[in-house]
GROMACS .gro file of C-alpha atoms in nm:
model
  242
    1MET     CA    1  12.633  -9.175  20.289
    2PHE     CA    2  12.315  -9.070  20.472
    3GLN     CA    3  12.383  -9.301  20.765
    4HIS     CA    4  12.731  -9.152  20.803
    5MET     CA    5  12.594  -8.799  20.773
    6PHE     CA    6  12.333  -8.840  21.046
    7THR     CA    7  12.577  -9.030  21.269
    8SER     CA    8  12.820  -8.738  21.242
    9MET     CA    9  12.543  -8.487  21.305
   10ASN     CA   10  12.435  -8.677  21.617
   11GLU     CA   11  12.794  -8.688  21.744
   12MET     CA   12  12.832  -8.316  21.679
   13LEU     CA   13  12.507  -8.238  21.860
   14ASP     CA   14  12.614  -8.454  22.155
   15GLU     CA   15  12.940  -8.260  22.177
   16ILE     CA   16  12.759  -7.924  22.158
   17THR     CA   17  12.516  -8.037  22.430
   18LYS     CA   18  12.811  -8.127  22.652
   19GLN     CA   19  13.005  -7.805  22.589
   20TYR     CA   20  12.713  -7.558  22.588
   21PRO     CA   21  12.658  -7.514  22.968
   22GLN     CA   22  13.013  -7.389  23.033
   23ALA     CA   23  13.053  -7.205  22.700
   24SER     CA   24  13.097  -6.828  22.676
   25GLU     CA   25  12.825  -6.611  22.524
   26GLN     CA   26  13.013  -6.593  22.193
   27GLU     CA   27  13.066  -6.970  22.187
   28ARG     CA   28  12.698  -7.028  22.264
   29MET     CA   29  12.598  -6.812  21.967
   30ALA     CA   30  12.830  -7.018  21.745
   31TYR     CA   31  12.682  -7.342  21.879
   32LEU     CA   32  12.328  -7.217  21.811
   33ARG     CA   33  12.425  -7.131  21.453
   34GLN     CA   34  12.573  -7.478  21.404
   35VAL     CA   35  12.259  -7.647  21.538
   36ALA     CA   36  12.043  -7.427  21.314
   37GLU     CA   37  12.251  -7.526  21.010
   38MET     CA   38  12.222  -7.897  21.096
   39LYS     CA   39  11.847  -7.861  21.148
   40LYS     CA   40  11.813  -7.689  20.811
   41MET     CA   41  12.014  -7.967  20.647
   42SER     CA   42  11.805  -8.237  20.817
   43ASP     CA   43  11.479  -8.070  20.711
   44SER     CA   44  11.603  -8.049  20.354
   45PHE     CA   45  11.674  -8.424  20.339
   46ILE     CA   46  11.337  -8.504  20.496
   47GLU     CA   47  11.160  -8.295  20.231
   48GLN     CA   48  11.355  -8.465  19.953
   49TRP     CA   49  11.277  -8.808  20.101
   50LEU     CA   50  10.904  -8.726  20.113
   51ASP     CA   51  10.916  -8.607  19.751
   52PHE     CA   52  11.085  -8.933  19.652
   53GLU     CA   53  10.826  -9.141  19.838
   54GLU     CA   54  10.547  -8.956  19.657
   55LYS     CA   55  10.712  -9.020  19.320
   56VAL     CA   56  10.751  -9.391  19.401
   57ALA     CA   57  10.382  -9.407  19.493
   58ASP     CA   58  10.286  -9.230  19.168
   59PHE     CA   59  10.503  -9.471  18.970
   60GLN     CA   60  10.346  -9.775  19.134
   61GLU     CA   61   9.999  -9.642  19.059
   62CYS     CA   62  10.101  -9.573  18.700
   63ILE     CA   63  10.227  -9.924  18.629
   64ALA     CA   64   9.957 -10.102  18.827
   65SER     CA   65   9.709 -10.066  18.543
   66ASP     CA   66   9.955 -10.198  18.283
   67GLN     CA   67  10.114 -10.504  18.443
   68PRO     CA   68  10.133 -10.657  18.789
   69VAL     CA   69  10.478 -10.537  18.883
   70THR     CA   70  10.559 -10.500  19.252
   71VAL     CA   71  10.825 -10.256  19.361
   72THR     CA   72  10.985 -10.360  19.689
   73THR     CA   73  11.275 -10.234  19.891
   74SER     CA   74  11.478 -10.433  20.137
   75VAL     CA   75  11.766 -10.376  20.372
   76MET     CA   76  12.029 -10.650  20.373
   77ASP     CA   77  12.158 -10.739  20.716
   78ASN     CA   78  12.521 -10.815  20.786
   79ASP     CA   79  12.470 -11.192  20.758
   80ALA     CA   80  12.270 -11.192  20.435
   81ASP     CA   81  12.573 -11.173  20.207
   82PRO     CA   82  12.883 -11.277  20.402
   83ILE     CA   83  13.106 -11.281  20.094
   84GLY     CA   84  13.009 -10.931  19.985
   85GLN     CA   85  13.030 -10.803  20.341
   86GLN     CA   86  13.377 -10.950  20.385
   87ALA     CA   87  13.493 -10.800  20.057
   88LYS     CA   88  13.377 -10.456  20.170
   89THR     CA   89  13.545 -10.498  20.507
   90ASN     CA   90  13.876 -10.598  20.351
   91LEU     CA   91  13.875 -10.319  20.094
   92PRO     CA   92  14.169 -10.080  20.144
   93VAL     CA   93  14.070  -9.736  20.269
   94GLU     CA   94  14.211  -9.573  19.957
   95ALA     CA   95  13.979  -9.787  19.741
   96TYR     CA   96  13.655  -9.663  19.896
   97PRO     CA   97  13.469  -9.451  19.641
   98CYS     CA   98  13.401  -9.086  19.701
   99SER     CA   99  13.100  -8.893  19.581
  100MET     CA  100  13.130  -8.642  19.300
  101ALA     CA  101  13.082  -8.365  19.556
  102ASP     CA  102  13.415  -8.458  19.711
  103LEU     CA  103  13.626  -8.394  19.401
  104ALA     CA  104  13.411  -8.224  19.140
  105ILE     CA  105  13.394  -7.847  19.116
  106PRO     CA  106  13.055  -7.717  18.995
  107GLU     CA  107  13.091  -7.514  18.679
  108GLU     CA  108  12.950  -7.199  18.836
  109ALA     CA  109  13.216  -7.208  19.110
  110GLU     CA  110  13.511  -7.333  18.906
  111VAL     CA  111  13.673  -6.995  18.840
  112LEU     CA  112  13.651  -6.895  19.206
  113VAL     CA  113  13.797  -7.225  19.328
  114ASN     CA  114  14.083  -7.216  19.076
  115LYS     CA  115  14.172  -6.859  19.173
  116GLY     CA  116  14.144  -6.949  19.539
  117GLN     CA  117  14.383  -7.241  19.493
  118GLY     CA  118  14.629  -7.007  19.327
  119TYR     CA  119  14.622  -6.765  19.620
  120TYR     CA  120  14.641  -7.055  19.866
  121ASN     CA  121  14.955  -7.193  19.700
  122LEU     CA  122  15.106  -6.843  19.726
  123PHE     CA  123  15.026  -6.841  20.102
  124MET     CA  124  14.785  -6.549  20.050
  125PHE     CA  125  14.527  -6.708  20.275
  126SER     CA  126  14.298  -6.409  20.331
  127HIS     CA  127  14.252  -6.367  19.955
  128ALA     CA  128  14.201  -6.741  19.915
  129ALA     CA  129  13.946  -6.755  20.196
  130ARG     CA  130  13.729  -6.486  20.037
  131LEU     CA  131  13.721  -6.673  19.707
  132PHE     CA  132  13.643  -7.010  19.866
  133HIS     CA  133  13.370  -6.847  20.075
  134ASP     CA  134  13.216  -6.705  19.758
  135ALA     CA  135  13.244  -7.046  19.591
  136ILE     CA  136  13.058  -7.214  19.877
  137SER     CA  137  12.791  -6.945  19.866
  138ILE     CA  138  12.730  -7.037  19.502
  139ALA     CA  139  12.782  -7.413  19.538
  140PRO     CA  140  12.746  -7.524  19.904
  141GLU     CA  141  12.784  -7.887  19.795
  142CYS     CA  142  13.144  -7.828  19.683
  143ASN     CA  143  13.340  -8.008  19.955
  144LEU     CA  144  13.675  -7.925  19.795
  145ALA     CA  145  13.610  -7.551  19.833
  146ARG     CA  146  13.497  -7.606  20.193
  147LEU     CA  147  13.815  -7.801  20.270
  148TYR     CA  148  14.033  -7.522  20.129
  149LEU     CA  149  13.831  -7.259  20.315
  150GLY     CA  150  13.878  -7.444  20.642
  151MET     CA  151  14.253  -7.476  20.585
  152SER     CA  152  14.280  -7.108  20.492
  153GLN     CA  153  14.106  -7.014  20.817
  154MET     CA  154  14.343  -7.245  21.007
  155HIS     CA  155  14.646  -7.065  20.866
  156MET     CA  156  14.493  -6.730  20.966
  157GLN     CA  157  14.422  -6.875  21.314
  158ASN     CA  158  14.051  -6.803  21.278
  159TRP     CA  159  13.982  -7.112  21.486
  160GLN     CA  160  13.609  -7.069  21.531
  161GLU     CA  161  13.533  -7.031  21.161
  162ALA     CA  162  13.775  -7.311  21.072
  163GLN     CA  163  13.601  -7.536  21.323
  164ARG     CA  164  13.262  -7.459  21.170
  165GLN     CA  165  13.380  -7.547  20.819
  166PHE     CA  166  13.545  -7.875  20.921
  167GLN     CA  167  13.246  -7.979  21.130
  168LEU     CA  168  13.029  -7.931  20.822
  169LEU     CA  169  13.283  -8.112  20.603
  170ILE     CA  170  13.279  -8.431  20.810
  171VAL     CA  171  12.899  -8.429  20.792
  172LEU     CA  172  12.875  -8.365  20.417
  173SER     CA  173  13.161  -8.588  20.296
  174ASP     CA  174  13.208  -8.964  20.309
  175PHE     CA  175  13.551  -8.959  20.141
  176PRO     CA  176  13.804  -9.109  20.391
  177LYS     CA  177  14.084  -8.866  20.312
  178TRP     CA  178  13.860  -8.562  20.351
  179LEU     CA  179  13.722  -8.703  20.677
  180ALA     CA  180  14.073  -8.759  20.812
  181LEU     CA  181  14.176  -8.404  20.723
  182GLY     CA  182  13.861  -8.275  20.892
  183TYR     CA  183  13.904  -8.474  21.212
  184ASN     CA  184  14.274  -8.385  21.225
  185ALA     CA  185  14.204  -8.013  21.185
  186LEU     CA  186  13.937  -8.027  21.456
  187GLY     CA  187  14.188  -8.205  21.678
  188CYS     CA  188  14.440  -7.925  21.619
  189ILE     CA  189  14.180  -7.665  21.717
  190HIS     CA  190  14.101  -7.848  22.041
  191ALA     CA  191  14.474  -7.882  22.111
  192VAL     CA  192  14.525  -7.508  22.058
  193HIS     CA  193  14.257  -7.449  22.321
  194MET     CA  194  14.431  -7.706  22.547
  195ASN     CA  195  14.140  -7.949  22.531
  196ILE     CA  196  14.395  -8.227  22.496
  197ALA     CA  197  14.172  -8.526  22.570
  198GLN     CA  198  13.927  -8.431  22.293
  199ALA     CA  199  14.217  -8.350  22.059
  200GLU     CA  200  14.369  -8.695  22.109
  201LYS     CA  201  14.031  -8.856  22.044
  202LEU     CA  202  13.996  -8.670  21.714
  203PHE     CA  203  14.354  -8.750  21.604
  204ARG     CA  204  14.287  -9.119  21.666
  205LYS     CA  205  13.966  -9.098  21.467
  206ALA     CA  206  14.149  -8.932  21.177
  207TYR     CA  207  14.401  -9.215  21.169
  208GLU     CA  208  14.131  -9.483  21.189
  209VAL     CA  209  13.948  -9.331  20.893
  210TYR     CA  210  14.257  -9.293  20.672
  211PRO     CA  211  14.578  -9.457  20.803
  212SER     CA  212  14.786  -9.325  20.513
  213PHE     CA  213  14.751  -8.975  20.657
  214THR     CA  214  15.026  -8.970  20.920
  215ASP     CA  215  14.997  -8.609  21.041
  216SER     CA  216  14.727  -8.721  21.282
  217LEU     CA  217  14.966  -8.969  21.446
  218ASN     CA  218  15.237  -8.704  21.472
  219ASN     CA  219  14.988  -8.470  21.638
  220LEU     CA  220  14.874  -8.742  21.877
  221LYS     CA  221  15.236  -8.809  21.976
  222SER     CA  222  15.294  -8.436  22.027
  223CYS     CA  223  14.996  -8.415  22.264
  224GLN     CA  224  15.117  -8.715  22.460
  225ASP     CA  225  15.488  -8.631  22.475
  226THR     CA  226  15.507  -8.252  22.489
  227PRO     CA  227  15.424  -8.096  22.826
  228GLY     CA  228  15.480  -7.743  22.700
  229GLN     CA  229  15.461  -7.611  22.345
  230LEU     CA  230  15.279  -7.831  22.096
  231SER     CA  231  15.398  -7.899  21.742
  232LEU     CA  232  15.089  -7.949  21.528
  233TYR     CA  233  15.042  -8.041  21.162
  234PHE     CA  234  14.720  -7.911  21.006
  235GLY     CA  235  14.745  -8.143  20.707
  236SER     CA  236  14.761  -7.853  20.463
  237THR     CA  237  15.050  -8.013  20.271
  238GLU     CA  238  14.796  -8.269  20.147
  239LEU     CA  239  14.640  -7.991  19.938
  240CYS     CA  240  14.959  -7.894  19.757
  241CYS     CA  241  14.926  -8.165  19.492
  242MET     CA  242  14.563  -8.085  19.403
   0.00000   0.00000   0.00000
Protein backbone atom coordinates (compact mmCIF):
# COMPACT_ATOMS: atom_id res chain seq x y z
CA MET A 1 0.00 0.00 0.00
CA PHE A 2 2.74 2.47 0.99
CA GLN A 3 4.81 1.71 -2.11
CA HIS A 4 1.78 2.38 -4.30
CA MET A 5 0.98 5.57 -2.40
CA PHE A 6 4.45 7.08 -2.76
CA THR A 7 4.69 5.95 -6.40
CA SER A 8 1.43 7.78 -7.12
CA MET A 9 2.60 10.84 -5.20
CA ASN A 10 5.85 10.92 -7.19
CA GLU A 11 3.93 10.62 -10.47
CA MET A 12 1.59 13.41 -9.40
CA LEU A 13 4.51 15.66 -8.42
CA ASP A 14 6.24 14.95 -11.74
CA GLU A 15 3.07 15.98 -13.58
CA ILE A 16 2.73 19.17 -11.50
CA THR A 17 6.39 20.02 -12.15
CA LYS A 18 5.80 19.63 -15.88
CA GLN A 19 2.57 21.66 -15.96
CA TYR A 20 3.54 24.42 -13.49
CA PRO A 21 5.65 26.70 -15.78
CA GLN A 22 2.83 27.29 -18.28
CA ALA A 23 -0.01 27.21 -15.71
CA SER A 24 -2.20 30.22 -14.97
CA GLU A 25 -2.01 31.97 -11.61
CA GLN A 26 -5.13 30.15 -10.39
CA GLU A 27 -3.79 26.79 -11.54
CA ARG A 28 -0.47 27.47 -9.83
CA MET A 29 -2.25 28.14 -6.55
CA ALA A 30 -4.10 24.83 -6.92
CA TYR A 31 -0.83 23.01 -7.66
CA LEU A 32 0.80 24.55 -4.58
CA ARG A 33 -2.12 23.40 -2.42
CA GLN A 34 -1.82 19.86 -3.82
CA VAL A 35 1.92 19.75 -3.13
CA ALA A 36 1.33 21.06 0.40
CA GLU A 37 -1.25 18.33 1.02
CA MET A 38 1.11 15.63 -0.26
CA LYS A 39 3.94 17.01 1.89
CA LYS A 40 1.67 16.97 4.94
CA MET A 41 0.67 13.38 4.19
CA SER A 42 4.31 12.33 3.71
CA ASP A 43 5.36 13.99 6.97
CA SER A 44 2.55 12.22 8.80
CA PHE A 45 3.71 8.79 7.60
CA ILE A 46 7.32 9.58 8.47
CA GLU A 47 6.29 10.52 12.01
CA GLN A 48 4.26 7.33 12.38
CA TRP A 49 7.17 5.27 11.03
CA LEU A 50 9.55 6.85 13.56
CA ASP A 51 7.07 6.15 16.37
CA PHE A 52 6.87 2.52 15.25
CA GLU A 53 10.66 2.19 15.11
CA GLU A 54 10.90 3.55 18.67
CA LYS A 55 8.30 1.05 19.88
CA VAL A 56 10.15 -1.82 18.21
CA ALA A 57 13.37 -0.71 19.90
CA ASP A 58 11.59 -0.51 23.28
CA PHE A 59 10.13 -3.98 22.75
CA GLN A 60 13.52 -5.46 21.90
CA GLU A 61 15.05 -3.91 25.00
CA CYS A 62 12.16 -5.22 27.10
CA ILE A 63 12.52 -8.84 25.99
CA ALA A 64 16.32 -8.83 25.91
CA SER A 65 16.51 -9.31 29.67
CA ASP A 66 14.01 -12.20 29.64
CA GLN A 67 15.10 -14.42 26.75
CA PRO A 68 17.44 -14.15 23.78
CA VAL A 69 14.85 -13.45 21.13
CA THR A 70 15.95 -11.59 18.01
CA VAL A 71 13.44 -9.58 16.05
CA THR A 72 14.43 -9.29 12.39
CA THR A 73 12.77 -7.90 9.32
CA SER A 74 13.47 -8.91 5.77
CA VAL A 75 12.30 -7.96 2.32
CA MET A 76 11.67 -10.88 -0.02
CA ASP A 77 12.89 -10.32 -3.55
CA ASN A 78 10.97 -11.45 -6.59
CA ASP A 79 12.95 -14.69 -6.92
CA ALA A 80 12.77 -15.76 -3.28
CA ASP A 81 9.32 -17.33 -3.55
CA PRO A 82 8.54 -18.01 -7.22
CA ILE A 83 5.38 -19.97 -6.46
CA GLY A 84 3.90 -17.28 -4.24
CA GLN A 85 4.96 -14.56 -6.66
CA GLN A 86 3.35 -16.38 -9.57
CA ALA A 87 0.15 -16.89 -7.61
CA LYS A 88 -0.04 -13.17 -6.89
CA THR A 89 0.65 -12.32 -10.52
CA ASN A 90 -2.08 -14.63 -11.78
CA LEU A 91 -4.67 -13.45 -9.28
CA PRO A 92 -7.67 -11.82 -11.02
CA VAL A 93 -7.92 -8.08 -10.49
CA GLU A 94 -11.28 -8.46 -8.79
CA ALA A 95 -9.69 -10.78 -6.19
CA TYR A 96 -7.14 -8.28 -4.92
CA PRO A 97 -8.07 -7.25 -1.38
CA CYS A 98 -8.97 -3.69 -0.55
CA SER A 99 -8.29 -1.94 2.72
CA MET A 100 -11.11 -1.17 5.13
CA ALA A 101 -10.75 2.50 4.22
CA ASP A 102 -11.95 1.69 0.72
CA LEU A 103 -15.35 0.32 1.73
CA ALA A 104 -15.90 1.02 5.41
CA ILE A 105 -17.65 4.18 6.55
CA PRO A 106 -16.41 5.48 9.93
CA GLU A 107 -19.22 5.65 12.44
CA GLU A 108 -18.88 9.39 12.94
CA ALA A 109 -19.37 10.01 9.20
CA GLU A 110 -21.96 7.33 8.47
CA VAL A 111 -25.05 9.55 8.67
CA LEU A 112 -23.49 12.17 6.39
CA VAL A 113 -22.40 9.59 3.81
CA ASN A 114 -25.79 7.86 3.79
CA LYS A 115 -27.61 11.17 3.31
CA GLY A 116 -25.13 12.17 0.64
CA GLN A 117 -25.74 8.93 -1.25
CA GLY A 118 -29.46 9.61 -1.12
CA TYR A 119 -29.05 13.06 -2.64
CA TYR A 120 -26.58 11.70 -5.20
CA ASN A 121 -29.06 9.05 -6.36
CA LEU A 122 -31.66 11.82 -6.75
CA PHE A 123 -29.18 13.78 -8.93
CA MET A 124 -29.06 16.56 -6.33
CA PHE A 125 -25.31 16.83 -6.64
CA SER A 126 -24.75 20.16 -4.87
CA HIS A 127 -26.52 18.86 -1.75
CA ALA A 128 -24.61 15.59 -1.98
CA ALA A 129 -21.26 17.35 -2.38
CA ARG A 130 -21.75 19.39 0.79
CA LEU A 131 -22.50 16.27 2.81
CA PHE A 132 -19.56 14.29 1.40
CA HIS A 133 -17.28 17.28 2.03
CA ASP A 134 -18.43 17.35 5.66
CA ALA A 135 -17.89 13.58 5.91
CA ILE A 136 -14.31 13.90 4.67
CA SER A 137 -13.68 16.74 7.10
CA ILE A 138 -14.65 14.39 9.92
CA ALA A 139 -13.09 11.23 8.47
CA PRO A 140 -10.46 12.07 5.80
CA GLU A 141 -9.60 8.37 5.52
CA CYS A 142 -13.06 7.55 4.12
CA ASN A 143 -12.26 6.85 0.46
CA LEU A 144 -15.89 6.06 -0.37
CA ALA A 145 -16.96 9.59 0.62
CA ARG A 146 -14.06 11.05 -1.37
CA LEU A 147 -15.08 9.04 -4.44
CA TYR A 148 -18.66 10.28 -4.21
CA LEU A 149 -17.49 13.85 -3.64
CA GLY A 150 -15.31 13.70 -6.73
CA MET A 151 -18.17 12.32 -8.83
CA SER A 152 -20.55 14.98 -7.51
CA GLN A 153 -18.08 17.68 -8.51
CA MET A 154 -17.76 16.07 -11.96
CA HIS A 155 -21.51 16.28 -12.49
CA MET A 156 -21.45 19.96 -11.47
CA GLN A 157 -18.50 20.51 -13.84
CA ASN A 158 -16.33 21.77 -11.01
CA TRP A 159 -13.33 20.25 -12.77
CA GLN A 160 -10.59 21.67 -10.56
CA GLU A 161 -12.11 20.43 -7.30
CA ALA A 162 -13.00 17.08 -8.87
CA GLN A 163 -9.42 16.71 -10.07
CA ARG A 164 -8.09 17.41 -6.58
CA GLN A 165 -10.32 14.74 -5.01
CA PHE A 166 -9.47 12.06 -7.57
CA GLN A 167 -5.75 12.81 -7.36
CA LEU A 168 -5.97 12.26 -3.61
CA LEU A 169 -8.08 9.13 -4.10
CA ILE A 170 -5.51 7.37 -6.28
CA VAL A 171 -2.86 8.15 -3.68
CA LEU A 172 -4.89 7.00 -0.66
CA SER A 173 -6.53 3.89 -2.16
CA ASP A 174 -5.06 0.62 -3.41
CA PHE A 175 -8.42 -0.89 -4.42
CA PRO A 176 -8.28 -1.56 -8.22
CA LYS A 177 -11.85 -0.47 -8.92
CA TRP A 178 -11.45 2.81 -7.05
CA LEU A 179 -8.13 3.44 -8.83
CA ALA A 180 -9.74 2.81 -12.22
CA LEU A 181 -12.58 5.21 -11.44
CA GLY A 182 -10.05 7.80 -10.31
CA TYR A 183 -7.81 7.50 -13.37
CA ASN A 184 -10.84 7.51 -15.67
CA ALA A 185 -12.27 10.65 -14.08
CA LEU A 186 -8.90 12.39 -14.34
CA GLY A 187 -8.76 11.35 -17.98
CA CYS A 188 -12.19 12.91 -18.56
CA ILE A 189 -11.02 16.17 -16.98
CA HIS A 190 -7.96 16.30 -19.23
CA ALA A 191 -10.15 15.50 -22.24
CA VAL A 192 -12.52 18.35 -21.34
CA HIS A 193 -9.52 20.68 -21.37
CA MET A 194 -8.45 19.15 -24.72
CA ASN A 195 -5.28 17.65 -23.26
CA ILE A 196 -6.02 14.53 -25.30
CA ALA A 197 -2.63 12.82 -25.06
CA GLN A 198 -2.70 12.87 -21.25
CA ALA A 199 -6.36 11.83 -21.25
CA GLU A 200 -5.61 8.78 -23.39
CA LYS A 201 -2.73 7.84 -21.09
CA LEU A 202 -5.02 7.96 -18.05
CA PHE A 203 -7.80 5.98 -19.77
CA ARG A 204 -5.28 3.25 -20.62
CA LYS A 205 -4.06 3.22 -17.03
CA ALA A 206 -7.64 2.88 -15.75
CA TYR A 207 -8.18 -0.15 -17.98
CA GLU A 208 -4.87 -1.75 -16.97
CA VAL A 209 -5.75 -1.42 -13.29
CA TYR A 210 -9.29 -2.82 -13.62
CA PRO A 211 -10.19 -4.32 -17.03
CA SER A 212 -13.79 -5.02 -15.99
CA PHE A 213 -14.44 -1.26 -16.01
CA THR A 214 -15.12 -0.60 -19.69
CA ASP A 215 -15.98 3.11 -19.56
CA SER A 216 -12.27 3.88 -19.80
CA LEU A 217 -12.02 2.00 -23.11
CA ASN A 218 -15.09 3.80 -24.46
CA ASN A 219 -13.53 7.12 -23.51
CA LEU A 220 -10.23 6.17 -25.11
CA LYS A 221 -12.04 5.26 -28.34
CA SER A 222 -13.94 8.55 -28.24
CA CYS A 223 -10.68 10.50 -27.96
CA GLN A 224 -9.16 8.59 -30.86
CA ASP A 225 -12.17 8.55 -33.18
CA THR A 226 -14.00 11.82 -32.55
CA PRO A 227 -12.42 14.92 -34.10
CA GLY A 228 -15.11 17.22 -32.74
CA GLN A 229 -17.38 16.74 -29.75
CA LEU A 230 -16.30 14.09 -27.26
CA SER A 231 -18.64 11.59 -25.63
CA LEU A 232 -17.25 10.84 -22.18
CA TYR A 233 -18.33 8.44 -19.44
CA PHE A 234 -17.40 9.54 -15.92
CA GLY A 235 -18.02 6.10 -14.44
CA SER A 236 -20.72 7.40 -12.12
CA THR A 237 -23.04 4.49 -12.98
CA GLU A 238 -20.63 2.28 -11.00
CA LEU A 239 -21.85 4.03 -7.84
CA CYS A 240 -25.54 3.30 -8.39
CA CYS A 241 -25.38 -0.18 -6.88
CA MET A 242 -23.57 0.89 -3.69
